[in-house]
Amino acid sequence: MQYGPPRDFQNLDHSEALQNSQNLSGHSITRLYRYKNEREGLLLNYNDGWGEIAPLPGFSKETLQDALDETLSLLHDLPSARPKLPSVRFGVESALKPFPSKPIRLPLCALTPREGFTTLKLKLGSLSLARAIDFVKKYLPSFRLRLDFNRQWSLGQALEFANHFKKEDFEYLEEPVNSFHDLIEFSRQTQFPIGADESILSDPWQTIPSLKAAVVKPTLLGSIPKIPPKIDLVLSSSMESGVGLISIARLASNKVPVGLDTYSFLKEDYLQNPIACRDGYFSWTPSPIDTSKLCLIS
């Protein structure tokens, strides 16, 4: 999926308090916060748990207003509420679990080549065929490559690209062509390893002949789909803040590098201890949330 990094997360609009939504039920406390800048979202605090609700514009089916409306409607029904919108479901399910109290350390796929990393993701969709070929060759065999085409290439372009490489050169090619029908055909003809991303939202992606990985963005899907045997689950970001990334990281195994290097684009975050994305790992030491940077809806 294609999106640019946010410019800055630090200038929050504290004037945009919405409507009251505090729930005191027995010993349970629920608070809802909003952050607003280039990226907007909600942070839900339920007892010791935190979840992020942040639809990704242009990719999520719901808007932030849709997500806010559903979240406000179910606050008084926690923990038994069953959200329908994917971003709300992911955020609520995350908040119902205590926020991690143990350090997290996971292998990480880098978005930019740098020292200490062995797995690198390259976005090729906007490049010409010739430029993409040259660009990829720069990083072989130094890195294990994941190539993301964002469904922007034709079948002919993708097949010509494949003629310049071996299938063993890549960890997988993510959505190399602009239709699911052509994706099946590309997979059948080349047997190159395929990563399914957009296809998971609407297509029978499990039928891809050379399927290697399911690239799952919990904010877009709401939950993790059933993964076929021997297929890698690659958990990936939808440009969440550190709170959402920690919620994704807690779902990951330590065997497959996660796609959470988007944190490197944030200039400021709400975790008192920032996440470290270096030396090939996504690492975090537990810390409280800094609510002073958030707009409390109260």
PDB file of C-alpha atoms in Angstrom:
ATOM      1  CA  MET A   1       0.000   0.000   0.000  1.00  0.00           C
ATOM      2  CA  GLN A   2       1.218   3.442  -0.784  1.00  0.00           C
ATOM      3  CA  TYR A   3       1.264   6.358   1.608  1.00  0.00           C
ATOM      4  CA  GLY A   4       3.704   9.010   2.734  1.00  0.00           C
ATOM      5  CA  PRO A   5       5.090   9.504   6.218  1.00  0.00           C
ATOM      6  CA  PRO A   6       3.458  12.107   8.443  1.00  0.00           C
ATOM      7  CA  ARG A   7       5.351  15.392   8.686  1.00  0.00           C
ATOM      8  CA  ASP A   8       4.971  15.836  12.421  1.00  0.00           C
ATOM      9  CA  PHE A   9       2.947  14.397  15.264  1.00  0.00           C
ATOM     10  CA  GLN A  10       3.660  17.088  17.821  1.00  0.00           C
ATOM     11  CA  ASN A  11       1.177  19.926  17.199  1.00  0.00           C
ATOM     12  CA  LEU A  12      -2.066  18.463  18.493  1.00  0.00           C
ATOM     13  CA  ASP A  13      -5.277  20.436  18.189  1.00  0.00           C
ATOM     14  CA  HIS A  14      -6.529  20.622  21.787  1.00  0.00           C
ATOM     15  CA  SER A  15      -9.514  22.745  20.756  1.00  0.00           C
ATOM     16  CA  GLU A  16     -11.254  19.822  19.087  1.00  0.00           C
ATOM     17  CA  ALA A  17     -12.759  18.098  22.099  1.00  0.00           C
ATOM     18  CA  LEU A  18     -15.776  16.222  20.834  1.00  0.00           C
ATOM     19  CA  GLN A  19     -18.378  14.881  23.271  1.00  0.00           C
ATOM     20  CA  ASN A  20     -18.279  13.325  26.710  1.00  0.00           C
ATOM     21  CA  SER A  21     -17.392   9.650  26.838  1.00  0.00           C
ATOM     22  CA  GLN A  22     -16.219   8.500  30.235  1.00  0.00           C
ATOM     23  CA  ASN A  23     -17.555   5.243  31.590  1.00  0.00           C
ATOM     24  CA  LEU A  24     -17.282   4.227  35.233  1.00  0.00           C
ATOM     25  CA  SER A  25     -18.654   0.703  35.638  1.00  0.00           C
ATOM     26  CA  GLY A  26     -17.618  -0.930  38.885  1.00  0.00           C
ATOM     27  CA  HIS A  27     -13.858  -0.707  38.924  1.00  0.00           C
ATOM     28  CA  SER A  28     -13.552  -0.222  35.164  1.00  0.00           C
ATOM     29  CA  ILE A  29     -12.443   3.117  33.765  1.00  0.00           C
ATOM     30  CA  THR A  30     -12.690   3.982  30.097  1.00  0.00           C
ATOM     31  CA  ARG A  31     -11.164   7.077  28.542  1.00  0.00           C
ATOM     32  CA  LEU A  32     -11.085   8.108  24.919  1.00  0.00           C
ATOM     33  CA  TYR A  33      -8.457  10.462  23.532  1.00  0.00           C
ATOM     34  CA  ARG A  34      -7.983  12.043  20.145  1.00  0.00           C
ATOM     35  CA  TYR A  35      -4.805  13.015  18.377  1.00  0.00           C
ATOM     36  CA  LYS A  36      -4.850  15.242  15.320  1.00  0.00           C
ATOM     37  CA  ASN A  37      -2.201  16.345  12.897  1.00  0.00           C
ATOM     38  CA  GLU A  38      -1.332  15.003   9.454  1.00  0.00           C
ATOM     39  CA  ARG A  39      -2.510  11.637  10.802  1.00  0.00           C
ATOM     40  CA  GLU A  40      -5.636  11.572  12.952  1.00  0.00           C
ATOM     41  CA  GLY A  41      -6.856   8.882  15.301  1.00  0.00           C
ATOM     42  CA  LEU A  42      -8.248   7.850  18.652  1.00  0.00           C
ATOM     43  CA  LEU A  43      -6.562   6.197  21.619  1.00  0.00           C
ATOM     44  CA  LEU A  44      -8.814   4.112  23.841  1.00  0.00           C
ATOM     45  CA  ASN A  45      -7.783   3.461  27.443  1.00  0.00           C
ATOM     46  CA  TYR A  46      -9.687   0.693  29.238  1.00  0.00           C
ATOM     47  CA  ASN A  47      -8.296  -0.014  32.709  1.00  0.00           C
ATOM     48  CA  ASP A  48      -4.666  -1.040  32.057  1.00  0.00           C
ATOM     49  CA  GLY A  49      -5.133  -1.505  28.328  1.00  0.00           C
ATOM     50  CA  TRP A  50      -4.640   0.780  25.353  1.00  0.00           C
ATOM     51  CA  GLY A  51      -5.797   0.514  21.770  1.00  0.00           C
ATOM     52  CA  GLU A  52      -5.510   2.736  18.722  1.00  0.00           C
ATOM     53  CA  ILE A  53      -8.405   3.432  16.359  1.00  0.00           C
ATOM     54  CA  ALA A  54      -7.026   5.167  13.278  1.00  0.00           C
ATOM     55  CA  PRO A  55      -8.620   4.441   9.883  1.00  0.00           C
ATOM     56  CA  LEU A  56      -6.131   5.037   7.086  1.00  0.00           C
ATOM     57  CA  PRO A  57      -7.575   7.560   4.599  1.00  0.00           C
ATOM     58  CA  GLY A  58      -7.802   6.144   1.107  1.00  0.00           C
ATOM     59  CA  PHE A  59      -7.499   2.542   2.287  1.00  0.00           C
ATOM     60  CA  SER A  60      -9.870   1.982   5.218  1.00  0.00           C
ATOM     61  CA  LYS A  61     -13.526   1.506   4.344  1.00  0.00           C
ATOM     62  CA  GLU A  62     -14.561   3.713   7.265  1.00  0.00           C
ATOM     63  CA  THR A  63     -13.708   7.336   8.010  1.00  0.00           C
ATOM     64  CA  LEU A  64     -12.447   8.634  11.329  1.00  0.00           C
ATOM     65  CA  GLN A  65     -15.903  10.094  11.990  1.00  0.00           C
ATOM     66  CA  ASP A  66     -17.476   6.676  11.367  1.00  0.00           C
ATOM     67  CA  ALA A  67     -14.996   5.129  13.780  1.00  0.00           C
ATOM     68  CA  LEU A  68     -15.595   7.819  16.392  1.00  0.00           C
ATOM     69  CA  ASP A  69     -19.367   7.395  16.194  1.00  0.00           C
ATOM     70  CA  GLU A  70     -19.168   3.631  16.657  1.00  0.00           C
ATOM     71  CA  THR A  71     -16.620   3.912  19.468  1.00  0.00           C
ATOM     72  CA  LEU A  72     -18.757   6.391  21.405  1.00  0.00           C
ATOM     73  CA  SER A  73     -21.815   4.176  20.956  1.00  0.00           C
ATOM     74  CA  LEU A  74     -20.173   1.155  22.537  1.00  0.00           C
ATOM     75  CA  LEU A  75     -18.071   2.603  25.368  1.00  0.00           C
ATOM     76  CA  HIS A  76     -20.717   1.837  27.970  1.00  0.00           C
ATOM     77  CA  ASP A  77     -20.950  -1.761  26.741  1.00  0.00           C
ATOM     78  CA  LEU A  78     -17.295  -2.632  27.291  1.00  0.00           C
ATOM     79  CA  PRO A  79     -15.927  -5.227  27.631  1.00  0.00           C
ATOM     80  CA  SER A  80     -18.767  -7.140  25.928  1.00  0.00           C
ATOM     81  CA  ALA A  81     -19.172  -4.759  22.948  1.00  0.00           C
ATOM     82  CA  ARG A  82     -18.605  -6.223  19.478  1.00  0.00           C
ATOM     83  CA  PRO A  83     -17.502  -3.496  17.045  1.00  0.00           C
ATOM     84  CA  LYS A  84     -18.251  -3.894  13.347  1.00  0.00           C
ATOM     85  CA  LEU A  85     -15.783  -1.441  11.818  1.00  0.00           C
ATOM     86  CA  PRO A  86     -12.283  -2.940  11.342  1.00  0.00           C
ATOM     87  CA  SER A  87     -10.290  -0.099  12.909  1.00  0.00           C
ATOM     88  CA  VAL A  88     -12.624   0.025  15.904  1.00  0.00           C
ATOM     89  CA  ARG A  89     -12.538  -3.741  16.345  1.00  0.00           C
ATOM     90  CA  PHE A  90      -8.748  -3.766  16.350  1.00  0.00           C
ATOM     91  CA  GLY A  91      -8.530  -0.824  18.757  1.00  0.00           C
ATOM     92  CA  VAL A  92     -11.128  -2.165  21.174  1.00  0.00           C
ATOM     93  CA  GLU A  93      -9.693  -5.685  21.224  1.00  0.00           C
ATOM     94  CA  SER A  94      -6.253  -4.204  21.894  1.00  0.00           C
ATOM     95  CA  ALA A  95      -7.548  -2.005  24.723  1.00  0.00           C
ATOM     96  CA  LEU A  96      -9.268  -4.924  26.444  1.00  0.00           C
ATOM     97  CA  LYS A  97      -5.855  -6.494  27.081  1.00  0.00           C
ATOM     98  CA  PRO A  98      -3.364  -4.978  29.541  1.00  0.00           C
ATOM     99  CA  PHE A  99      -0.764  -2.916  27.710  1.00  0.00           C
ATOM    100  CA  PRO A 100       2.467  -4.964  27.489  1.00  0.00           C
ATOM    101  CA  SER A 101       4.538  -4.944  30.656  1.00  0.00           C
ATOM    102  CA  LYS A 102       7.466  -6.934  29.264  1.00  0.00           C
ATOM    103  CA  PRO A 103      10.054  -5.772  26.723  1.00  0.00           C
ATOM    104  CA  ILE A 104       9.350  -6.437  23.054  1.00  0.00           C
ATOM    105  CA  ARG A 105      12.050  -7.380  20.576  1.00  0.00           C
ATOM    106  CA  LEU A 106      11.156  -8.578  17.077  1.00  0.00           C
ATOM    107  CA  PRO A 107      13.077  -8.927  13.813  1.00  0.00           C
ATOM    108  CA  LEU A 108      12.235  -5.944  11.616  1.00  0.00           C
ATOM    109  CA  CYS A 109      12.030  -5.369   7.880  1.00  0.00           C
ATOM    110  CA  ALA A 110      13.597  -1.998   7.056  1.00  0.00           C
ATOM    111  CA  LEU A 111      12.010   0.547   4.728  1.00  0.00           C
ATOM    112  CA  THR A 112      15.353   2.209   4.057  1.00  0.00           C
ATOM    113  CA  PRO A 113      18.703   0.402   3.684  1.00  0.00           C
ATOM    114  CA  ARG A 114      20.809   0.797   6.782  1.00  0.00           C
ATOM    115  CA  GLU A 115      23.387  -1.006   8.853  1.00  0.00           C
ATOM    116  CA  GLY A 116      22.290  -3.970  10.919  1.00  0.00           C
ATOM    117  CA  PHE A 117      19.312  -4.967   8.766  1.00  0.00           C
ATOM    118  CA  THR A 118      19.118  -8.062   6.577  1.00  0.00           C
ATOM    119  CA  THR A 119      15.521  -7.695   5.297  1.00  0.00           C
ATOM    120  CA  LEU A 120      14.549  -4.674   3.189  1.00  0.00           C
ATOM    121  CA  LYS A 121      11.265  -3.636   1.596  1.00  0.00           C
ATOM    122  CA  LEU A 122      11.430  -1.663  -1.647  1.00  0.00           C
ATOM    123  CA  LYS A 123       8.443   0.152  -3.151  1.00  0.00           C
ATOM    124  CA  LEU A 124       8.597  -0.122  -6.934  1.00  0.00           C
ATOM    125  CA  GLY A 125       5.085   0.668  -8.150  1.00  0.00           C
ATOM    126  CA  SER A 126       5.829   4.210  -9.311  1.00  0.00           C
ATOM    127  CA  LEU A 127       9.116   3.326 -11.039  1.00  0.00           C
ATOM    128  CA  SER A 128       9.645   2.547 -14.698  1.00  0.00           C
ATOM    129  CA  LEU A 129      10.586  -1.019 -15.546  1.00  0.00           C
ATOM    130  CA  ALA A 130      14.204  -0.133 -16.352  1.00  0.00           C
ATOM    131  CA  ARG A 131      14.652   1.955 -13.232  1.00  0.00           C
ATOM    132  CA  ALA A 132      13.089  -0.711 -11.015  1.00  0.00           C
ATOM    133  CA  ILE A 133      15.438  -3.375 -12.372  1.00  0.00           C
ATOM    134  CA  ASP A 134      18.509  -1.229 -11.713  1.00  0.00           C
ATOM    135  CA  PHE A 135      17.223  -0.208  -8.287  1.00  0.00           C
ATOM    136  CA  VAL A 136      16.656  -3.785  -7.156  1.00  0.00           C
ATOM    137  CA  LYS A 137      20.041  -4.976  -8.405  1.00  0.00           C
ATOM    138  CA  LYS A 138      21.730  -2.429  -6.116  1.00  0.00           C
ATOM    139  CA  TYR A 139      20.552  -4.373  -3.068  1.00  0.00           C
ATOM    140  CA  LEU A 140      21.180  -7.937  -4.215  1.00  0.00           C
ATOM    141  CA  PRO A 141      22.493 -10.058  -2.638  1.00  0.00           C
ATOM    142  CA  SER A 142      23.123  -7.839   0.402  1.00  0.00           C
ATOM    143  CA  PHE A 143      19.499  -7.927   1.571  1.00  0.00           C
ATOM    144  CA  ARG A 144      16.576 -10.297   1.625  1.00  0.00           C
ATOM    145  CA  LEU A 145      14.152  -8.256  -0.456  1.00  0.00           C
ATOM    146  CA  ARG A 146      10.422  -7.712  -0.235  1.00  0.00           C
ATOM    147  CA  LEU A 147       9.217  -5.824  -3.302  1.00  0.00           C
ATOM    148  CA  ASP A 148       5.961  -3.866  -3.093  1.00  0.00           C
ATOM    149  CA  PHE A 149       4.331  -2.801  -6.371  1.00  0.00           C
ATOM    150  CA  ASN A 150       1.085  -1.467  -4.895  1.00  0.00           C
ATOM    151  CA  ARG A 151      -0.867  -3.102  -7.737  1.00  0.00           C
ATOM    152  CA  GLN A 152       0.488  -0.482 -10.155  1.00  0.00           C
ATOM    153  CA  TRP A 153       2.079  -2.632 -12.867  1.00  0.00           C
ATOM    154  CA  SER A 154       0.580  -4.450 -15.827  1.00  0.00           C
ATOM    155  CA  LEU A 155       1.050  -8.179 -16.251  1.00  0.00           C
ATOM    156  CA  GLY A 156       3.416  -7.540 -19.173  1.00  0.00           C
ATOM    157  CA  GLN A 157       5.644  -5.246 -17.102  1.00  0.00           C
ATOM    158  CA  ALA A 158       5.770  -7.697 -14.213  1.00  0.00           C
ATOM    159  CA  LEU A 159       6.643 -10.643 -16.460  1.00  0.00           C
ATOM    160  CA  GLU A 160       9.442  -8.666 -18.125  1.00  0.00           C
ATOM    161  CA  PHE A 161      10.760  -7.689 -14.684  1.00  0.00           C
ATOM    162  CA  ALA A 162      10.758 -11.341 -13.630  1.00  0.00           C
ATOM    163  CA  ASN A 163      12.882 -12.247 -16.665  1.00  0.00           C
ATOM    164  CA  HIS A 164      15.781 -10.309 -15.120  1.00  0.00           C
ATOM    165  CA  PHE A 165      15.814 -12.204 -11.809  1.00  0.00           C
ATOM    166  CA  LYS A 166      15.467 -15.592 -10.179  1.00  0.00           C
ATOM    167  CA  LYS A 167      12.620 -16.387  -7.814  1.00  0.00           C
ATOM    168  CA  GLU A 168      15.226 -17.156  -5.148  1.00  0.00           C
ATOM    169  CA  ASP A 169      16.341 -13.514  -5.238  1.00  0.00           C
ATOM    170  CA  PHE A 170      13.296 -12.372  -3.276  1.00  0.00           C
ATOM    171  CA  GLU A 171      11.476 -13.085  -0.074  1.00  0.00           C
ATOM    172  CA  TYR A 172       8.313 -12.165  -1.949  1.00  0.00           C
ATOM    173  CA  LEU A 173       6.748  -9.782  -4.475  1.00  0.00           C
ATOM    174  CA  GLU A 174       3.823  -7.929  -2.937  1.00  0.00           C
ATOM    175  CA  GLU A 175       0.856  -7.298  -5.253  1.00  0.00           C
ATOM    176  CA  PRO A 176       2.955  -6.895  -8.441  1.00  0.00           C
ATOM    177  CA  VAL A 177       0.044  -6.428 -10.888  1.00  0.00           C
ATOM    178  CA  ASN A 178      -3.119  -4.362 -11.088  1.00  0.00           C
ATOM    179  CA  SER A 179      -5.770  -7.089 -10.982  1.00  0.00           C
ATOM    180  CA  PHE A 180      -6.262 -10.291  -9.042  1.00  0.00           C
ATOM    181  CA  HIS A 181      -6.795 -12.243 -12.261  1.00  0.00           C
ATOM    182  CA  ASP A 182      -3.386 -11.120 -13.508  1.00  0.00           C
ATOM    183  CA  LEU A 183      -1.832 -11.856 -10.125  1.00  0.00           C
ATOM    184  CA  ILE A 184      -2.917 -15.486 -10.439  1.00  0.00           C
ATOM    185  CA  GLU A 185      -1.499 -15.570 -13.983  1.00  0.00           C
ATOM    186  CA  PHE A 186       1.811 -13.980 -12.948  1.00  0.00           C
ATOM    187  CA  SER A 187       2.148 -16.455 -10.100  1.00  0.00           C
ATOM    188  CA  ARG A 188       1.330 -19.392 -12.381  1.00  0.00           C
ATOM    189  CA  GLN A 189       3.807 -18.372 -15.084  1.00  0.00           C
ATOM    190  CA  THR A 190       6.763 -17.364 -12.920  1.00  0.00           C
ATOM    191  CA  GLN A 191       6.336 -19.221  -9.620  1.00  0.00           C
ATOM    192  CA  PHE A 192       7.872 -16.164  -7.959  1.00  0.00           C
ATOM    193  CA  PRO A 193       6.920 -15.971  -4.260  1.00  0.00           C
ATOM    194  CA  ILE A 194       3.899 -13.707  -3.779  1.00  0.00           C
ATOM    195  CA  GLY A 195       2.866 -11.562  -0.831  1.00  0.00           C
ATOM    196  CA  ALA A 196      -0.874 -10.859  -0.636  1.00  0.00           C
ATOM    197  CA  ASP A 197      -1.870  -7.462   0.764  1.00  0.00           C
ATOM    198  CA  GLU A 198      -4.758  -5.636  -0.922  1.00  0.00           C
ATOM    199  CA  SER A 199      -6.041  -8.991  -2.173  1.00  0.00           C
ATOM    200  CA  ILE A 200      -6.813 -10.041   1.397  1.00  0.00           C
ATOM    201  CA  LEU A 201      -9.535  -7.393   1.592  1.00  0.00           C
ATOM    202  CA  SER A 202     -11.635  -8.678  -1.293  1.00  0.00           C
ATOM    203  CA  ASP A 203     -10.193 -11.617  -3.236  1.00  0.00           C
ATOM    204  CA  PRO A 204      -9.673 -15.383  -2.713  1.00  0.00           C
ATOM    205  CA  TRP A 205      -6.011 -14.761  -1.984  1.00  0.00           C
ATOM    206  CA  GLN A 206      -5.419 -18.253  -0.572  1.00  0.00           C
ATOM    207  CA  THR A 207      -5.672 -19.585  -4.152  1.00  0.00           C
ATOM    208  CA  ILE A 208      -2.532 -17.804  -5.394  1.00  0.00           C
ATOM    209  CA  PRO A 209      -0.331 -20.681  -6.695  1.00  0.00           C
ATOM    210  CA  SER A 210       3.011 -19.420  -5.349  1.00  0.00           C
ATOM    211  CA  LEU A 211       1.681 -17.639  -2.262  1.00  0.00           C
ATOM    212  CA  LYS A 212       4.477 -17.053   0.260  1.00  0.00           C
ATOM    213  CA  ALA A 213       3.147 -14.442   2.693  1.00  0.00           C
ATOM    214  CA  ALA A 214      -0.015 -12.777   3.944  1.00  0.00           C
ATOM    215  CA  VAL A 215       0.750  -9.119   4.648  1.00  0.00           C
ATOM    216  CA  VAL A 216      -1.804  -8.253   7.319  1.00  0.00           C
ATOM    217  CA  LYS A 217      -2.614  -4.737   8.486  1.00  0.00           C
ATOM    218  CA  PRO A 218      -4.866  -5.156  11.552  1.00  0.00           C
ATOM    219  CA  THR A 219      -6.216  -1.597  11.320  1.00  0.00           C
ATOM    220  CA  LEU A 220      -7.608  -2.368   7.853  1.00  0.00           C
ATOM    221  CA  LEU A 221      -8.811  -5.901   8.551  1.00  0.00           C
ATOM    222  CA  GLY A 222      -9.876  -5.660  12.188  1.00  0.00           C
ATOM    223  CA  SER A 223      -8.437  -9.069  12.998  1.00  0.00           C
ATOM    224  CA  ILE A 224      -6.013 -11.641  11.641  1.00  0.00           C
ATOM    225  CA  PRO A 225      -7.483 -13.934   8.967  1.00  0.00           C
ATOM    226  CA  LYS A 226      -6.888 -17.657   8.918  1.00  0.00           C
ATOM    227  CA  ILE A 227      -3.461 -18.202   7.403  1.00  0.00           C
ATOM    228  CA  PRO A 228      -2.888 -21.316   5.257  1.00  0.00           C
ATOM    229  CA  PRO A 229      -0.215 -23.769   6.444  1.00  0.00           C
ATOM    230  CA  LYS A 230       3.381 -22.879   5.559  1.00  0.00           C
ATOM    231  CA  ILE A 231       2.420 -19.301   4.652  1.00  0.00           C
ATOM    232  CA  ASP A 232       4.202 -16.499   6.517  1.00  0.00           C
ATOM    233  CA  LEU A 233       2.113 -14.021   8.487  1.00  0.00           C
ATOM    234  CA  VAL A 234       3.740 -10.611   8.009  1.00  0.00           C
ATOM    235  CA  LEU A 235       2.174  -8.082  10.359  1.00  0.00           C
ATOM    236  CA  SER A 236       2.361  -4.578   8.978  1.00  0.00           C
ATOM    237  CA  SER A 237       1.578  -0.984   9.861  1.00  0.00           C
ATOM    238  CA  SER A 238      -1.101   1.409   8.618  1.00  0.00           C
ATOM    239  CA  MET A 239       0.929   4.388   9.852  1.00  0.00           C
ATOM    240  CA  GLU A 240      -0.256   4.072  13.442  1.00  0.00           C
ATOM    241  CA  SER A 241       1.377   5.813  16.388  1.00  0.00           C
ATOM    242  CA  GLY A 242       3.577   3.825  18.727  1.00  0.00           C
ATOM    243  CA  VAL A 243       0.507   2.692  20.685  1.00  0.00           C
ATOM    244  CA  GLY A 244      -0.948   0.950  17.645  1.00  0.00           C
ATOM    245  CA  LEU A 245       2.416  -0.479  16.618  1.00  0.00           C
ATOM    246  CA  ILE A 246       2.897  -2.047  20.044  1.00  0.00           C
ATOM    247  CA  SER A 247      -0.573  -3.591  19.735  1.00  0.00           C
ATOM    248  CA  ILE A 248       0.442  -5.079  16.389  1.00  0.00           C
ATOM    249  CA  ALA A 249       3.817  -6.236  17.677  1.00  0.00           C
ATOM    250  CA  ARG A 250       2.234  -8.204  20.511  1.00  0.00           C
ATOM    251  CA  LEU A 251       0.457 -10.331  17.869  1.00  0.00           C
ATOM    252  CA  ALA A 252       3.666 -11.212  16.013  1.00  0.00           C
ATOM    253  CA  SER A 253       5.960 -14.188  16.256  1.00  0.00           C
ATOM    254  CA  ASN A 254       9.705 -13.669  16.461  1.00  0.00           C
ATOM    255  CA  LYS A 255      10.350 -15.720  13.326  1.00  0.00           C
ATOM    256  CA  VAL A 256       9.152 -13.414  10.531  1.00  0.00           C
ATOM    257  CA  PRO A 257      10.399  -9.794  10.328  1.00  0.00           C
ATOM    258  CA  VAL A 258       7.536  -7.394  11.006  1.00  0.00           C
ATOM    259  CA  GLY A 259       6.615  -4.467   8.769  1.00  0.00           C
ATOM    260  CA  LEU A 260       6.613  -1.803  11.468  1.00  0.00           C
ATOM    261  CA  ASP A 261       9.498   0.416  10.388  1.00  0.00           C
ATOM    262  CA  THR A 262       7.026   3.262   9.745  1.00  0.00           C
ATOM    263  CA  TYR A 263       7.809   4.286  13.322  1.00  0.00           C
ATOM    264  CA  SER A 264      11.094   5.653  11.985  1.00  0.00           C
ATOM    265  CA  PHE A 265       9.100   8.411  10.256  1.00  0.00           C
ATOM    266  CA  LEU A 266       7.551   9.781  13.453  1.00  0.00           C
ATOM    267  CA  LYS A 267       9.181  12.843  14.954  1.00  0.00           C
ATOM    268  CA  GLU A 268       7.298  12.533  18.229  1.00  0.00           C
ATOM    269  CA  ASP A 269       5.084   9.897  19.804  1.00  0.00           C
ATOM    270  CA  TYR A 270       2.913   9.203  22.856  1.00  0.00           C
ATOM    271  CA  LEU A 271       5.061   6.432  24.365  1.00  0.00           C
ATOM    272  CA  GLN A 272       7.332   7.773  27.095  1.00  0.00           C
ATOM    273  CA  ASN A 273       9.948   5.250  26.018  1.00  0.00           C
ATOM    274  CA  PRO A 274      10.235   5.432  22.224  1.00  0.00           C
ATOM    275  CA  ILE A 275      10.399   2.330  20.084  1.00  0.00           C
ATOM    276  CA  ALA A 276      13.872   1.582  18.710  1.00  0.00           C
ATOM    277  CA  CYS A 277      14.062   0.511  15.060  1.00  0.00           C
ATOM    278  CA  ARG A 278      17.724  -0.320  14.623  1.00  0.00           C
ATOM    279  CA  ASP A 279      20.226  -3.149  14.245  1.00  0.00           C
ATOM    280  CA  GLY A 280      17.601  -5.282  12.544  1.00  0.00           C
ATOM    281  CA  TYR A 281      15.085  -5.194  15.397  1.00  0.00           C
ATOM    282  CA  PHE A 282      11.922  -3.509  16.599  1.00  0.00           C
ATOM    283  CA  SER A 283      12.548  -3.062  20.333  1.00  0.00           C
ATOM    284  CA  TRP A 284      10.593  -1.423  23.116  1.00  0.00           C
ATOM    285  CA  THR A 285      10.955  -1.145  26.877  1.00  0.00           C
ATOM    286  CA  PRO A 286       7.538  -0.790  28.578  1.00  0.00           C
ATOM    287  CA  SER A 287       6.544   2.701  29.629  1.00  0.00           C
ATOM    288  CA  PRO A 288       3.364   4.708  30.305  1.00  0.00           C
ATOM    289  CA  ILE A 289       1.466   6.658  27.670  1.00  0.00           C
ATOM    290  CA  ASP A 290       2.122  10.406  27.724  1.00  0.00           C
ATOM    291  CA  THR A 291      -1.461  11.687  27.795  1.00  0.00           C
ATOM    292  CA  SER A 292      -0.331  15.316  28.055  1.00  0.00           C
ATOM    293  CA  LYS A 293       0.030  15.277  24.267  1.00  0.00           C
ATOM    294  CA  LEU A 294      -3.511  14.021  23.693  1.00  0.00           C
ATOM    295  CA  CYS A 295      -6.927  15.648  23.567  1.00  0.00           C
ATOM    296  CA  LEU A 296      -9.170  13.984  26.153  1.00  0.00           C
ATOM    297  CA  ILE A 297     -12.730  13.556  25.014  1.00  0.00           C
ATOM    298  CA  SER A 298     -14.330  14.049  28.427  1.00  0.00           C
TER     299      SER A 298
END
